[in-house]
CSV table of N, CA and C in Angstrom, one decimal:
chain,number,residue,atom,x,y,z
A,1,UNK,N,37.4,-13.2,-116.6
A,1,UNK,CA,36.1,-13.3,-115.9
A,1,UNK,C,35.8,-11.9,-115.3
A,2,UNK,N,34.8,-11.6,-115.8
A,2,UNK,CA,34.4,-10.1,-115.1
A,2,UNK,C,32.7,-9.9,-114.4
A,3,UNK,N,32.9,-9.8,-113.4
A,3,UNK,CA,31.7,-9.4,-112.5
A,3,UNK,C,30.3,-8.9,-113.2
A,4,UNK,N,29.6,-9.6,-112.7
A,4,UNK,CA,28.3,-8.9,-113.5
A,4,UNK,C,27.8,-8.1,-112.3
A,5,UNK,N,27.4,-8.4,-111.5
A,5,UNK,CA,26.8,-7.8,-110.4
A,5,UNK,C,27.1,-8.3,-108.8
A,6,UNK,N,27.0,-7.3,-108.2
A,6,UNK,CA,27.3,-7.4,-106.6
A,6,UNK,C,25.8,-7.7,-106.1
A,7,UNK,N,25.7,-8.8,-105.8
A,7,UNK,CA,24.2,-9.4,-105.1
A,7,UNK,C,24.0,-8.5,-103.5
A,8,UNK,N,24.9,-8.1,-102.9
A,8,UNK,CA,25.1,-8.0,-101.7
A,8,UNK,C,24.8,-5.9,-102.0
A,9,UNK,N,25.4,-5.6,-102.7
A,9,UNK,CA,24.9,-4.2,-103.0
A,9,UNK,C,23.8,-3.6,-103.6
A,10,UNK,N,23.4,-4.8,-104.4
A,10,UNK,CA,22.1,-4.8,-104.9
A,10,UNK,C,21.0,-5.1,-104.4
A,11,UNK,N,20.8,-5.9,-103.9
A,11,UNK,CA,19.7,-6.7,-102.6
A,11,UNK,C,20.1,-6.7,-101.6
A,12,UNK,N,20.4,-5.6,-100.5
A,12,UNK,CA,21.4,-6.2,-99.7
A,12,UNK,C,20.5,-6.5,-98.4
A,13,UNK,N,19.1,-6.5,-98.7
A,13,UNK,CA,17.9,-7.1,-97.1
A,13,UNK,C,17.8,-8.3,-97.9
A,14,UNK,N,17.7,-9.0,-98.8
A,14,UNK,CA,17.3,-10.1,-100.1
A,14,UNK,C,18.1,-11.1,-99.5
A,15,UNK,N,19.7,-10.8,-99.2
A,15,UNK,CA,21.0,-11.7,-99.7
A,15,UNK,C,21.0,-11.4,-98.4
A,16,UNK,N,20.8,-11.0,-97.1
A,16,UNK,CA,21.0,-11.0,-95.8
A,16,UNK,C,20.3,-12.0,-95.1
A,17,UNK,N,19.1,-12.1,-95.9
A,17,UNK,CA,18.2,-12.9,-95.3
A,17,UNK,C,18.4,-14.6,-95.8
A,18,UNK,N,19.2,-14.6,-97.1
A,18,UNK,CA,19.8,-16.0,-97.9
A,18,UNK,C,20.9,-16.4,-97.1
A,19,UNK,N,22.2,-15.1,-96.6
A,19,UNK,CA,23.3,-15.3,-95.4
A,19,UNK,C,22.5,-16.2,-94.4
A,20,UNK,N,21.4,-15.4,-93.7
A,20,UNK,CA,21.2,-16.1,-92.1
A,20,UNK,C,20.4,-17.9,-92.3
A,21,UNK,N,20.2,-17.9,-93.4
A,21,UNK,CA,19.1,-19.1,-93.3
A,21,UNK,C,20.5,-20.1,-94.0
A,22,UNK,N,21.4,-19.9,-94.3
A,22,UNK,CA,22.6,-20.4,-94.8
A,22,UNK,C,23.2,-20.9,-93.8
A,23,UNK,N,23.6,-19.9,-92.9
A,23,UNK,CA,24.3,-19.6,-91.8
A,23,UNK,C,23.6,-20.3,-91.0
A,24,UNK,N,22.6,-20.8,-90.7
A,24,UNK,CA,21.1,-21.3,-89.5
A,24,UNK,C,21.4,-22.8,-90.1
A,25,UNK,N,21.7,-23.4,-91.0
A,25,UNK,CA,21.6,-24.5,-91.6
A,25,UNK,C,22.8,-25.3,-90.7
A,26,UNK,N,23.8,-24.6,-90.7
A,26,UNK,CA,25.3,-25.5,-90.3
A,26,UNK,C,25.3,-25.5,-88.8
A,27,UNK,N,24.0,-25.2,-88.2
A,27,UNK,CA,24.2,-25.0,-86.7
A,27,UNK,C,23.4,-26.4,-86.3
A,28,UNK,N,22.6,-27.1,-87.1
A,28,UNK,CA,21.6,-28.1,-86.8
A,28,UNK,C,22.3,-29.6,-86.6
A,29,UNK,N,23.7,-29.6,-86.2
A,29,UNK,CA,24.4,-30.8,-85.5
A,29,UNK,C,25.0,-31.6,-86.7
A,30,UNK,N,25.1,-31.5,-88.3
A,30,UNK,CA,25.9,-31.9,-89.0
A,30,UNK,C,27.7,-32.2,-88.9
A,31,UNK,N,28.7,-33.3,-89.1
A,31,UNK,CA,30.2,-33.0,-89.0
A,31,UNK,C,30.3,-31.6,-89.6
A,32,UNK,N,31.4,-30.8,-89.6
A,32,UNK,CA,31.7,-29.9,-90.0
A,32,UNK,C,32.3,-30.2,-91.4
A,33,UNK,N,33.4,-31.7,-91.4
A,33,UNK,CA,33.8,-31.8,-92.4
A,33,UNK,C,32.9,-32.7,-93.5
A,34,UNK,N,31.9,-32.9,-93.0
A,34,UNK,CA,30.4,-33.8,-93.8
A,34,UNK,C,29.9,-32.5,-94.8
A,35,UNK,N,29.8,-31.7,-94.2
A,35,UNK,CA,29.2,-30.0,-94.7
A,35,UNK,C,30.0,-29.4,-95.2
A,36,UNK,N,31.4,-29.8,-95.1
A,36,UNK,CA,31.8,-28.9,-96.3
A,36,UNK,C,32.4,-30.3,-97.5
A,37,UNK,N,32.3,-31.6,-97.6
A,37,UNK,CA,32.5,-32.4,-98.7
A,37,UNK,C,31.7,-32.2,-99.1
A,38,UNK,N,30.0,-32.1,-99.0
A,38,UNK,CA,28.7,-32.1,-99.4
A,38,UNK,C,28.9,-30.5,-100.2
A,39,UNK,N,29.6,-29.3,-99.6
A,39,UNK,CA,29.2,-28.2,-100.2
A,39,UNK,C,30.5,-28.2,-101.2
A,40,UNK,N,31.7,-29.0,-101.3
A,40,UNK,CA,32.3,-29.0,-102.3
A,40,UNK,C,31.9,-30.0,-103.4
A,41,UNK,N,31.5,-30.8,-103.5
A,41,UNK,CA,30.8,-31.6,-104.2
A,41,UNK,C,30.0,-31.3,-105.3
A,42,UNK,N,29.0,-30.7,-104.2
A,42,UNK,CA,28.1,-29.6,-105.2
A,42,UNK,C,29.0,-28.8,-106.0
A,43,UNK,N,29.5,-28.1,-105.2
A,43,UNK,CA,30.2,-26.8,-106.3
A,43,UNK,C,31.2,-27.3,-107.4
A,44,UNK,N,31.5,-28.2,-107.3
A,44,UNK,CA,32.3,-28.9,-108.3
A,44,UNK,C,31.5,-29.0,-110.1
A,45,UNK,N,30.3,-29.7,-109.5
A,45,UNK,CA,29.5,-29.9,-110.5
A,45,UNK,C,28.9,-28.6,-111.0
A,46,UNK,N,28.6,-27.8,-110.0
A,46,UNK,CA,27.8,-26.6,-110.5
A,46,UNK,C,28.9,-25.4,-110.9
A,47,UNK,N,30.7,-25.8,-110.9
A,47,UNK,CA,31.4,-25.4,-111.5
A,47,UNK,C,31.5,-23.9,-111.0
A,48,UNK,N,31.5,-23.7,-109.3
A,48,UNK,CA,31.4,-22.4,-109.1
A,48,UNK,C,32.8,-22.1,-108.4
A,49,UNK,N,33.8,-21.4,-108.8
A,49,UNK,CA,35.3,-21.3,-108.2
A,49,UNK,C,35.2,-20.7,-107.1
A,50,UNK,N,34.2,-19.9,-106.6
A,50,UNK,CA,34.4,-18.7,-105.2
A,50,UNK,C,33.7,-19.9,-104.3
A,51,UNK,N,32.8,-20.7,-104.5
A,51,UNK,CA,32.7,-21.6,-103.1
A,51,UNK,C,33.7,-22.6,-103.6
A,52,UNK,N,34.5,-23.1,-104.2
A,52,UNK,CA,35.3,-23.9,-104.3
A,52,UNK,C,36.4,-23.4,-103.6
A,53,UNK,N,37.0,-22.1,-103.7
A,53,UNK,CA,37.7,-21.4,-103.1
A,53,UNK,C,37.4,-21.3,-101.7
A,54,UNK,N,36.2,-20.6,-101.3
A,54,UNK,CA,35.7,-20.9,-99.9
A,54,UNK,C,35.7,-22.0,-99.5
A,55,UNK,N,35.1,-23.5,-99.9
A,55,UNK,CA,34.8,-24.3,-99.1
A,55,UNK,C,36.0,-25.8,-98.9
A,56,UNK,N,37.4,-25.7,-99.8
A,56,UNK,CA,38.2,-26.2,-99.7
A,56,UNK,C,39.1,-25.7,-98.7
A,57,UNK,N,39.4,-24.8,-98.5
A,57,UNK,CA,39.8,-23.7,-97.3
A,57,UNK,C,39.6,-24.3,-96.5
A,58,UNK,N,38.0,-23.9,-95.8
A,58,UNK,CA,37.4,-24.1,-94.6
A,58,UNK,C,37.6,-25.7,-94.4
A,59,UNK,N,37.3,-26.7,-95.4
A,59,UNK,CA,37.7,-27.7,-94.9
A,59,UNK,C,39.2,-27.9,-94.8
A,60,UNK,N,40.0,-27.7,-95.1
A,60,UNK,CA,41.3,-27.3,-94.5
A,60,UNK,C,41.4,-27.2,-93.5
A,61,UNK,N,40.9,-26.4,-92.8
A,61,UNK,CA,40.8,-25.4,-91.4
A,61,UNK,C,40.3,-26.5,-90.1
A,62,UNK,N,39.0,-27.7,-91.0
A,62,UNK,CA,38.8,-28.6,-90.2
A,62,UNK,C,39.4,-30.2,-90.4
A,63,UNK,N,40.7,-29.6,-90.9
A,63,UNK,CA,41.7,-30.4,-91.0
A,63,UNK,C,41.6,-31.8,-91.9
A,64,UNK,N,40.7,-31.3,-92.9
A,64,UNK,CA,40.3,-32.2,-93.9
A,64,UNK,C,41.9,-32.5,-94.8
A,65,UNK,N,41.9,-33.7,-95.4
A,65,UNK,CA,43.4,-33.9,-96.1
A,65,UNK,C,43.6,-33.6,-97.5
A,66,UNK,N,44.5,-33.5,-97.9
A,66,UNK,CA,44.7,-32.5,-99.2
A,66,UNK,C,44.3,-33.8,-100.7
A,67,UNK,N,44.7,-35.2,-100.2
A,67,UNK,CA,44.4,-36.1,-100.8
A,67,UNK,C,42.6,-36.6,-100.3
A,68,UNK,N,41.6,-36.3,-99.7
A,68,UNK,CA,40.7,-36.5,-99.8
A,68,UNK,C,39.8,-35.1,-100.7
A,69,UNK,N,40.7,-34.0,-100.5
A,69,UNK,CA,40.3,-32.9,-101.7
A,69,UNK,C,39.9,-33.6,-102.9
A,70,UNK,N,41.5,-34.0,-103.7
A,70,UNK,CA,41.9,-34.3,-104.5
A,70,UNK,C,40.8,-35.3,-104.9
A,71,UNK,N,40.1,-36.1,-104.4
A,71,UNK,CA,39.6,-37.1,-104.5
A,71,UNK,C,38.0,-37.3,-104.9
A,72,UNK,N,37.9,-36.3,-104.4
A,72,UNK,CA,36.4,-36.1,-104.0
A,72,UNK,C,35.2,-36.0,-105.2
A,73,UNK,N,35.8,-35.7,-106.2
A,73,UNK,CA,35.4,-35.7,-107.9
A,73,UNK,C,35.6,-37.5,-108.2
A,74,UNK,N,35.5,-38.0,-107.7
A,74,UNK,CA,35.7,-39.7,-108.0
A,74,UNK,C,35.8,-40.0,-106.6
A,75,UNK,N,34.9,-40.0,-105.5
A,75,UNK,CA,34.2,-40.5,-104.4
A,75,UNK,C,34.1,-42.0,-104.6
A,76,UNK,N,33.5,-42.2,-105.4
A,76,UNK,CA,32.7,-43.9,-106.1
A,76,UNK,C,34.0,-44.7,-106.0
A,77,UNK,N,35.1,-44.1,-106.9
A,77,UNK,CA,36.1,-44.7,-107.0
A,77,UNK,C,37.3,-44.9,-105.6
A,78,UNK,N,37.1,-44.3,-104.9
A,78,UNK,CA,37.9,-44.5,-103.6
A,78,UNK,C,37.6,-44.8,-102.4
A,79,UNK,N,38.5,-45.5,-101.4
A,79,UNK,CA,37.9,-46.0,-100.5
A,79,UNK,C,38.3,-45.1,-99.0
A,80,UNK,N,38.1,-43.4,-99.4
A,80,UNK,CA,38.8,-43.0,-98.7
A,80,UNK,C,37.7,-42.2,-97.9
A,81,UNK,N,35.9,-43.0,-98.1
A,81,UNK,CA,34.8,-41.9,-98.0
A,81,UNK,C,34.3,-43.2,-96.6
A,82,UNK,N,34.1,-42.7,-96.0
A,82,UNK,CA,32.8,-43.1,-95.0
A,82,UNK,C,31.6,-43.6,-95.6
A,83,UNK,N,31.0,-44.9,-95.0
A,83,UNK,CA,29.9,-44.9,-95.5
A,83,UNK,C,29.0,-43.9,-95.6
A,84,UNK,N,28.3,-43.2,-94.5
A,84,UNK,CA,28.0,-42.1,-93.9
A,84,UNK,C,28.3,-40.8,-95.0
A,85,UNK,N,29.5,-40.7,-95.4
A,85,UNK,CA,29.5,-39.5,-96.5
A,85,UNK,C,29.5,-40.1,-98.0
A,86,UNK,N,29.3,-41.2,-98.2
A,86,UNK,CA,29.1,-41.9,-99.5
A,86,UNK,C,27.5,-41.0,-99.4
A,87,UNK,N,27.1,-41.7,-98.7
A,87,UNK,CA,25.6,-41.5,-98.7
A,87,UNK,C,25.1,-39.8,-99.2
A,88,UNK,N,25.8,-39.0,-98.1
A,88,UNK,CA,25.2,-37.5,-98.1
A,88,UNK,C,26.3,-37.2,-99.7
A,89,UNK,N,27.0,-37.6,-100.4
A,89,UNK,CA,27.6,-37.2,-101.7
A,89,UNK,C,26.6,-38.0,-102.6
A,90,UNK,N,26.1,-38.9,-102.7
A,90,UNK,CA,25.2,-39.8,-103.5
A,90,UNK,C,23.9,-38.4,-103.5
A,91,UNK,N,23.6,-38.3,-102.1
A,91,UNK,CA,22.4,-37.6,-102.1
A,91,UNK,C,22.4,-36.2,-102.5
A,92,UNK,N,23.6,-35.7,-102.2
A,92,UNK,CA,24.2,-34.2,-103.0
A,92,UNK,C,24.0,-34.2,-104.3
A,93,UNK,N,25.1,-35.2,-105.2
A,93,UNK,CA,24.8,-35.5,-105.9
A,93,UNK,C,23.4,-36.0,-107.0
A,94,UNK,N,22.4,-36.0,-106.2
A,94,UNK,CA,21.3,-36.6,-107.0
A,94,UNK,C,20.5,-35.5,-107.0
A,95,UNK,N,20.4,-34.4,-105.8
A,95,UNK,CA,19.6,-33.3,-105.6
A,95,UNK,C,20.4,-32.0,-106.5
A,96,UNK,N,21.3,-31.7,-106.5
A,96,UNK,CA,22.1,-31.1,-107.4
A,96,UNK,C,21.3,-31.4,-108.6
A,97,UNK,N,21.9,-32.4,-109.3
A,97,UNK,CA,21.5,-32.7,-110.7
A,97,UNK,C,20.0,-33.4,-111.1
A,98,UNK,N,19.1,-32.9,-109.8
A,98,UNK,CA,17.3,-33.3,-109.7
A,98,UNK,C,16.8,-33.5,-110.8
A,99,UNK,N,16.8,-32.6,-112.2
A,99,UNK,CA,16.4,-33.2,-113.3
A,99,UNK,C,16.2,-34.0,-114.0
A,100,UNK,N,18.1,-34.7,-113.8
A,100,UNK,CA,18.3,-36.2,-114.1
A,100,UNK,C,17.9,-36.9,-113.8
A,101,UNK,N,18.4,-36.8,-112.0
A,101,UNK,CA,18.4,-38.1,-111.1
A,101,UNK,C,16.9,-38.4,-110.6
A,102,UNK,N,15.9,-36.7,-110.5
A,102,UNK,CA,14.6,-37.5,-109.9
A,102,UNK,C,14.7,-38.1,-108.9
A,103,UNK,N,16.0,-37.8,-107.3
A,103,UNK,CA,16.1,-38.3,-106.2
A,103,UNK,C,15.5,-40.2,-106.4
A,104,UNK,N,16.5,-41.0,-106.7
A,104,UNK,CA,16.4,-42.4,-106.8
A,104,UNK,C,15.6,-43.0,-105.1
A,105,UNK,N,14.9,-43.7,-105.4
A,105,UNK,CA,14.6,-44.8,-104.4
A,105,UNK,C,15.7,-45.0,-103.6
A,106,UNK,N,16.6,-45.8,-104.7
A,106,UNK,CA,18.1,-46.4,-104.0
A,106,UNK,C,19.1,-46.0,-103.2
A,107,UNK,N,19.1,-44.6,-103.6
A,107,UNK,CA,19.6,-43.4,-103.0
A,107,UNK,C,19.0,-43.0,-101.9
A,108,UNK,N,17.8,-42.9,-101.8
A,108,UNK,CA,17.7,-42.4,-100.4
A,108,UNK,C,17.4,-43.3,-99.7
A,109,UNK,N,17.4,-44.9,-99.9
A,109,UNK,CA,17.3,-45.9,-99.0
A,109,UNK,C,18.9,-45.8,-98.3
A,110,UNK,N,19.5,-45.8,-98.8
A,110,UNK,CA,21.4,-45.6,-98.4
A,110,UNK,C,21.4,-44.0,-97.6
A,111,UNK,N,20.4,-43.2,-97.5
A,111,UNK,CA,20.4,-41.7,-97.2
A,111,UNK,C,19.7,-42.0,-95.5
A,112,UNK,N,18.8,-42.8,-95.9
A,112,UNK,CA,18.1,-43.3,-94.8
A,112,UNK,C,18.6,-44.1,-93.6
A,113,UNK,N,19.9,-45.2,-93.8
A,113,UNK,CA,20.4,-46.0,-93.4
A,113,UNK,C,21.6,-45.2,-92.8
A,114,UNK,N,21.9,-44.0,-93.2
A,114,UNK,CA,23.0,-43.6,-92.4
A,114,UNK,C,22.4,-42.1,-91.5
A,115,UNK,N,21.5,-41.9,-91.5
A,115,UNK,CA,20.9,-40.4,-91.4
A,115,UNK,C,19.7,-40.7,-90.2
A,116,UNK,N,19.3,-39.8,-89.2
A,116,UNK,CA,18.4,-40.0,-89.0
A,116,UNK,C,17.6,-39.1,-90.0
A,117,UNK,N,16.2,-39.0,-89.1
A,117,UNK,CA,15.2,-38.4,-90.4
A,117,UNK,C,15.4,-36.5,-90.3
A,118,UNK,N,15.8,-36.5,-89.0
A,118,UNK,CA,16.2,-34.7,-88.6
A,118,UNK,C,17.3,-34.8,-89.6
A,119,UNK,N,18.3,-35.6,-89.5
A,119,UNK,CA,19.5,-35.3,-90.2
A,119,UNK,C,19.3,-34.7,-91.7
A,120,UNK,N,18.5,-36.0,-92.2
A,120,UNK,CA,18.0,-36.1,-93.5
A,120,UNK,C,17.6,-34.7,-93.9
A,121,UNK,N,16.8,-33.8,-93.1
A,121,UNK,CA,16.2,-32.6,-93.7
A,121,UNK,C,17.2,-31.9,-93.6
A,122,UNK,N,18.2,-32.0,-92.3
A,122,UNK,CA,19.2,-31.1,-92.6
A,122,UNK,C,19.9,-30.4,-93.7
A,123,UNK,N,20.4,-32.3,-93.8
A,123,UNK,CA,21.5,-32.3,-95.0
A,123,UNK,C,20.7,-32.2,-96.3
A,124,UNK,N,19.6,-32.2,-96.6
A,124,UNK,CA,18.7,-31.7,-97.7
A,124,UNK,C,18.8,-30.0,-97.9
A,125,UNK,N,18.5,-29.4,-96.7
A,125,UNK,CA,18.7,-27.9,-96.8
A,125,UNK,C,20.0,-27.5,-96.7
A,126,UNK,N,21.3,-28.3,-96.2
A,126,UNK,CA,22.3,-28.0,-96.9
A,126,UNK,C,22.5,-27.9,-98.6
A,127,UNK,N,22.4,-28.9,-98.7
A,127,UNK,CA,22.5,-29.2,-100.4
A,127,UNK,C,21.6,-27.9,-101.1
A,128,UNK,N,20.4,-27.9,-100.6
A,128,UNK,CA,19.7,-26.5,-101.1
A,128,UNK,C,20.4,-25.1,-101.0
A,129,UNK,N,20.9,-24.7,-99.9
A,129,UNK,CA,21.5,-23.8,-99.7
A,129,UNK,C,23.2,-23.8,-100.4
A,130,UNK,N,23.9,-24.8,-100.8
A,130,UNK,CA,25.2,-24.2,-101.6
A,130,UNK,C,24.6,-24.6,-102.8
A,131,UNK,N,23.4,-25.2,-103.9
A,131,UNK,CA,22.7,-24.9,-104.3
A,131,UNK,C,22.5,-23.6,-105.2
A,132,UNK,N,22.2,-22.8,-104.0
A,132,UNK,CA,21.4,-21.4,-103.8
A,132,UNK,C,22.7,-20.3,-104.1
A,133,UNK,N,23.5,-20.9,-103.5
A,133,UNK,CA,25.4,-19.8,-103.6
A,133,UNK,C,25.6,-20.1,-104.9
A,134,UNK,N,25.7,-21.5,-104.9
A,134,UNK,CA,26.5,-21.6,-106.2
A,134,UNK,C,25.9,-20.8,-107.4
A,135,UNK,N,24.4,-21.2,-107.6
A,135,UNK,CA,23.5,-19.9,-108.7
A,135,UNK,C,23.7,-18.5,-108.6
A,136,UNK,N,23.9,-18.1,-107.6
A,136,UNK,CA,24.1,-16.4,-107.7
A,136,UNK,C,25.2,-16.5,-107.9
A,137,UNK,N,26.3,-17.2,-107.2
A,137,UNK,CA,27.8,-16.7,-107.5
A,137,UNK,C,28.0,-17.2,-108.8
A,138,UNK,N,27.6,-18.1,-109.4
A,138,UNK,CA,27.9,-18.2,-111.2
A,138,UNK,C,27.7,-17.7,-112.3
A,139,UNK,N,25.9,-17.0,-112.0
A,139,UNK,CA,24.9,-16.3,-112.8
A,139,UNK,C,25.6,-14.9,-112.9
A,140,UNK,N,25.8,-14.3,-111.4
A,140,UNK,CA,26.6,-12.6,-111.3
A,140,UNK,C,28.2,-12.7,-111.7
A,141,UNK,N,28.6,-14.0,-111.8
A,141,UNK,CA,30.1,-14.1,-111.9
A,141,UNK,C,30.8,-13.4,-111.2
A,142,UNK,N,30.8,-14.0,-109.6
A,142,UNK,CA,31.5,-13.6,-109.0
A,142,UNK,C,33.4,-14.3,-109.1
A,143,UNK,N,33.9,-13.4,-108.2
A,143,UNK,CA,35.3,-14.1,-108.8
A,143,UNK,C,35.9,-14.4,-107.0
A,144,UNK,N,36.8,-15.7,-107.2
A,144,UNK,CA,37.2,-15.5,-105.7
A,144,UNK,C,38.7,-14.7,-105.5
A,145,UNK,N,38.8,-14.9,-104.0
A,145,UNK,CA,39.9,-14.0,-104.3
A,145,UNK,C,41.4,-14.6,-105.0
A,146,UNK,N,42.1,-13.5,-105.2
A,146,UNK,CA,43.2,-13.9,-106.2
A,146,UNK,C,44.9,-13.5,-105.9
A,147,UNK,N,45.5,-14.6,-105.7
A,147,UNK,CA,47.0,-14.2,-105.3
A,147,UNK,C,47.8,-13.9,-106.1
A,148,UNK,N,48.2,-12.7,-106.5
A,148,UNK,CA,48.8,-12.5,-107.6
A,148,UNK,C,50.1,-12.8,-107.9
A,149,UNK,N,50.7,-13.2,-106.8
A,149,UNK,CA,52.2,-14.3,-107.4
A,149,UNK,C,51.8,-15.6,-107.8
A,150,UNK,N,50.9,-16.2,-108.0
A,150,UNK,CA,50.6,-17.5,-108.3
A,150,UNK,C,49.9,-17.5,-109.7
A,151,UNK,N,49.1,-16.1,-110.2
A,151,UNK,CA,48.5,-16.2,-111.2
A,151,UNK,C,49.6,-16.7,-112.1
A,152,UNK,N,49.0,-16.9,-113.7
A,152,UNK,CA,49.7,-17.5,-114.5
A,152,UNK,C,50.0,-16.5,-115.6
């Protein structure tokens, strides 16, 4: 994997102003560990390894379990999710892959039922914003960082 471009050296008032409104999103009263299943979720699908790297960590950090990691690519199938984050991974999930899904009725009636409506926009501009990481970090191929006793 090799770097195409440093977004941060190249735009670096562009990508400062993407940082703060990123950074502005996770202060609007979300769980911490709701915010980062939702921003791994996404990145799973959108197949970006430096927020996977970043955002498996940090939920670590908020003492997220190593078996609800493990898990979280088959949510549907376990009973290890909160209604409450069923919901905001349904809705991750549907805004992510917007093409397809066309945000379902059904979906946001379950989005609605657990959320208030402040929430709702929140966790909508969450989903926008790792979104927004995951395309630059995939498009520039960024790389995360790397422990080199473990490579292969």
């Amino acid at each position: 994997m090799t770097p195409r471009l440093n977004p941060f050296a190249a735009a670096p008032a562009a990508m400062q102003s993407w940082l703060d409104f990123s950074k502005g999103v996770l202060r609007f009263g979300l769980e911490d560990s709701l915010m980062e299943l939702v921003e791994i979720r996404a990145s799973q699908i959108n197949g970006c390894a430096p927020c996977l790297y970043m955002h498996t960590a940090a939920a670590r950090s908020h003492g997220e379990t190593e078996e609800r990691l493990y898990l979280l690519d088959a949510w549907r199938e376990s009973p290890l999710y909160s209604e409450r984050e069923r919901a905001a991974l349904a809705w991750t999930e549907a805004l992510t892959l917007l093409p397809q899904t066309h945000a379902p009725d059904d979906l946001y009636q379950g989005l609605q039922a657990q959320f208030t409506a402040e929430e709702q926009v929140t966790l909508t501009l969450l989903i926008v914003a790792i979104n927004g990481w995951n395309r630059v970090q995939v498009g520039f191929r960024a790389v995360h960082p790397i422990n080199q006793r473990k490579v292969a």
